[in-house]
Amino acid sequence: MYSNAYDCRSVKPLSELFKLLAEPNRLKILCSLGLECRPVSDIIEATGLSQTNVSFHLRALREAGLVRPDRRGAFIYYCLPDPELLRLLGDFRGWMEDHGNSNDDAPQKKKASRR
């Protein structure tokens, strides 16, 4: 057993977070923000999603505390509340690359079958 094993009594919040992040459009939105605050129009342009779709996902991300709205005059800019979130997403991506699961858009490599 690992000395830094995750406390299994509190898996439900982590499970809910992963469920929220399992939606690819939400990950696109988070990645489009980067370390800058951006208005919805920039998020729409960066992701290629409709305004309705972006607003829907921003609401879910905001309710989970993964984005923070910042009103600037007539516009609302969205920001990551903590840049650590980008590092964590990058760490997950790196782990996937290390384990051969880096690109879900590419055709899956077929493993050579043993005969």
Short mmCIF file of C-alpha atoms in Angstrom, two decimals:
data_model
loop_
_atom_site.label_atom_id
_atom_site.label_comp_id
_atom_site.label_asym_id
_atom_site.label_seq_id
_atom_site.Cartn_x
_atom_site.Cartn_y
_atom_site.Cartn_z
CA MET A 1 0.00 0.00 0.00
CA TYR A 2 1.24 3.50 -0.80
CA SER A 3 2.02 5.75 2.13
CA ASN A 4 0.19 8.63 0.44
CA ALA A 5 -2.91 6.63 -0.48
CA TYR A 6 -6.03 8.64 -1.16
CA ASP A 7 -8.52 8.72 1.73
CA CYS A 8 -11.28 6.48 0.34
CA ARG A 9 -13.85 7.89 2.77
CA SER A 10 -14.05 11.06 0.68
CA VAL A 11 -14.27 9.74 -2.88
CA LYS A 12 -17.74 11.14 -3.58
CA PRO A 13 -16.64 14.78 -4.05
CA LEU A 14 -13.77 13.66 -6.28
CA SER A 15 -16.13 11.45 -8.25
CA GLU A 16 -18.50 14.39 -8.76
CA LEU A 17 -15.61 16.54 -9.97
CA PHE A 18 -14.48 13.91 -12.48
CA LYS A 19 -18.08 13.51 -13.66
CA LEU A 20 -18.24 17.26 -14.29
CA LEU A 21 -14.91 17.22 -16.14
CA ALA A 22 -15.91 14.18 -18.22
CA GLU A 23 -17.80 16.53 -20.55
CA PRO A 24 -15.27 17.44 -23.31
CA ASN A 25 -16.79 20.88 -23.90
CA ARG A 26 -16.15 21.84 -20.28
CA LEU A 27 -12.50 20.89 -20.67
CA LYS A 28 -12.33 22.95 -23.87
CA ILE A 29 -13.69 25.93 -21.97
CA LEU A 30 -11.23 25.54 -19.09
CA CYS A 31 -8.31 25.20 -21.49
CA SER A 32 -9.48 28.21 -23.50
CA LEU A 33 -9.32 30.37 -20.38
CA GLY A 34 -5.71 29.59 -19.61
CA LEU A 35 -4.39 32.05 -17.07
CA GLU A 36 -6.40 35.00 -18.39
CA CYS A 37 -9.93 36.17 -17.76
CA ARG A 38 -11.97 36.08 -20.96
CA PRO A 39 -15.41 37.27 -22.03
CA VAL A 40 -17.94 34.75 -23.28
CA SER A 41 -17.40 35.94 -26.87
CA ASP A 42 -13.71 34.93 -26.68
CA ILE A 43 -14.63 31.54 -25.21
CA ILE A 44 -17.13 30.98 -28.03
CA GLU A 45 -14.48 31.84 -30.63
CA ALA A 46 -11.80 29.68 -29.00
CA THR A 47 -14.01 26.60 -28.58
CA GLY A 48 -16.30 26.84 -31.61
CA LEU A 49 -19.30 26.21 -29.37
CA SER A 50 -22.58 28.10 -29.54
CA GLN A 51 -23.33 30.87 -27.05
CA THR A 52 -26.09 28.77 -25.49
CA ASN A 53 -23.77 25.78 -25.09
CA VAL A 54 -20.95 27.89 -23.60
CA SER A 55 -23.35 29.53 -21.14
CA PHE A 56 -24.73 26.15 -20.09
CA HIS A 57 -21.28 24.73 -19.37
CA LEU A 58 -20.00 27.91 -17.72
CA ARG A 59 -22.91 27.71 -15.29
CA ALA A 60 -21.98 24.15 -14.31
CA LEU A 61 -18.29 25.09 -13.99
CA ARG A 62 -19.17 28.20 -11.95
CA GLU A 63 -21.42 26.21 -9.58
CA ALA A 64 -18.56 23.76 -9.01
CA GLY A 65 -16.13 26.60 -8.29
CA LEU A 66 -13.96 25.84 -11.33
CA VAL A 67 -14.50 29.25 -12.94
CA ARG A 68 -15.10 32.66 -11.40
CA PRO A 69 -17.17 35.40 -13.06
CA ASP A 70 -15.75 38.91 -13.05
CA ARG A 71 -18.12 41.69 -14.15
CA ARG A 72 -16.40 44.44 -16.12
CA GLY A 73 -18.94 47.04 -17.13
CA ALA A 74 -21.54 45.41 -19.35
CA PHE A 75 -19.45 42.25 -19.82
CA ILE A 76 -18.79 39.22 -17.68
CA TYR A 77 -15.31 37.77 -17.92
CA TYR A 78 -14.61 34.25 -16.71
CA CYS A 79 -11.40 33.30 -14.94
CA LEU A 80 -9.91 30.24 -13.32
CA PRO A 81 -9.99 30.82 -9.57
CA ASP A 82 -6.67 29.01 -9.17
CA PRO A 83 -3.98 28.45 -11.84
CA GLU A 84 -3.26 25.12 -10.12
CA LEU A 85 -6.24 23.74 -12.05
CA LEU A 86 -4.34 24.12 -15.34
CA ARG A 87 -1.32 22.35 -13.85
CA LEU A 88 -3.52 19.46 -12.71
CA LEU A 89 -5.11 19.13 -16.15
CA GLY A 90 -1.62 19.18 -17.68
CA ASP A 91 -0.48 16.50 -15.24
CA PHE A 92 -3.41 14.28 -16.23
CA ARG A 93 -2.60 14.85 -19.90
CA GLY A 94 1.06 13.96 -19.26
CA TRP A 95 0.05 10.80 -17.43
CA MET A 96 -2.16 9.81 -20.36
CA GLU A 97 0.68 10.42 -22.83
CA ASP A 98 3.01 8.31 -20.70
CA HIS A 99 0.48 5.49 -20.79
CA GLY A 100 -0.37 5.66 -24.50
CA ASN A 101 -3.75 7.39 -24.15
CA SER A 102 -2.89 10.88 -25.32
CA ASN A 103 -5.22 11.58 -28.23
CA ASP A 104 -8.84 10.52 -28.25
CA ASP A 105 -9.33 12.22 -31.64
CA ALA A 106 -6.83 9.94 -33.36
CA PRO A 107 -7.64 6.38 -34.41
CA GLN A 108 -6.83 3.93 -31.67
CA LYS A 109 -3.68 1.91 -32.19
CA LYS A 110 -4.40 -1.76 -32.36
CA LYS A 111 -2.25 -3.85 -30.10
CA ALA A 112 -0.49 -6.68 -31.81
CA SER A 113 -2.28 -9.87 -30.98
CA ARG A 114 -0.31 -12.78 -29.63
CA ARG A 115 -0.68 -15.99 -31.52
#
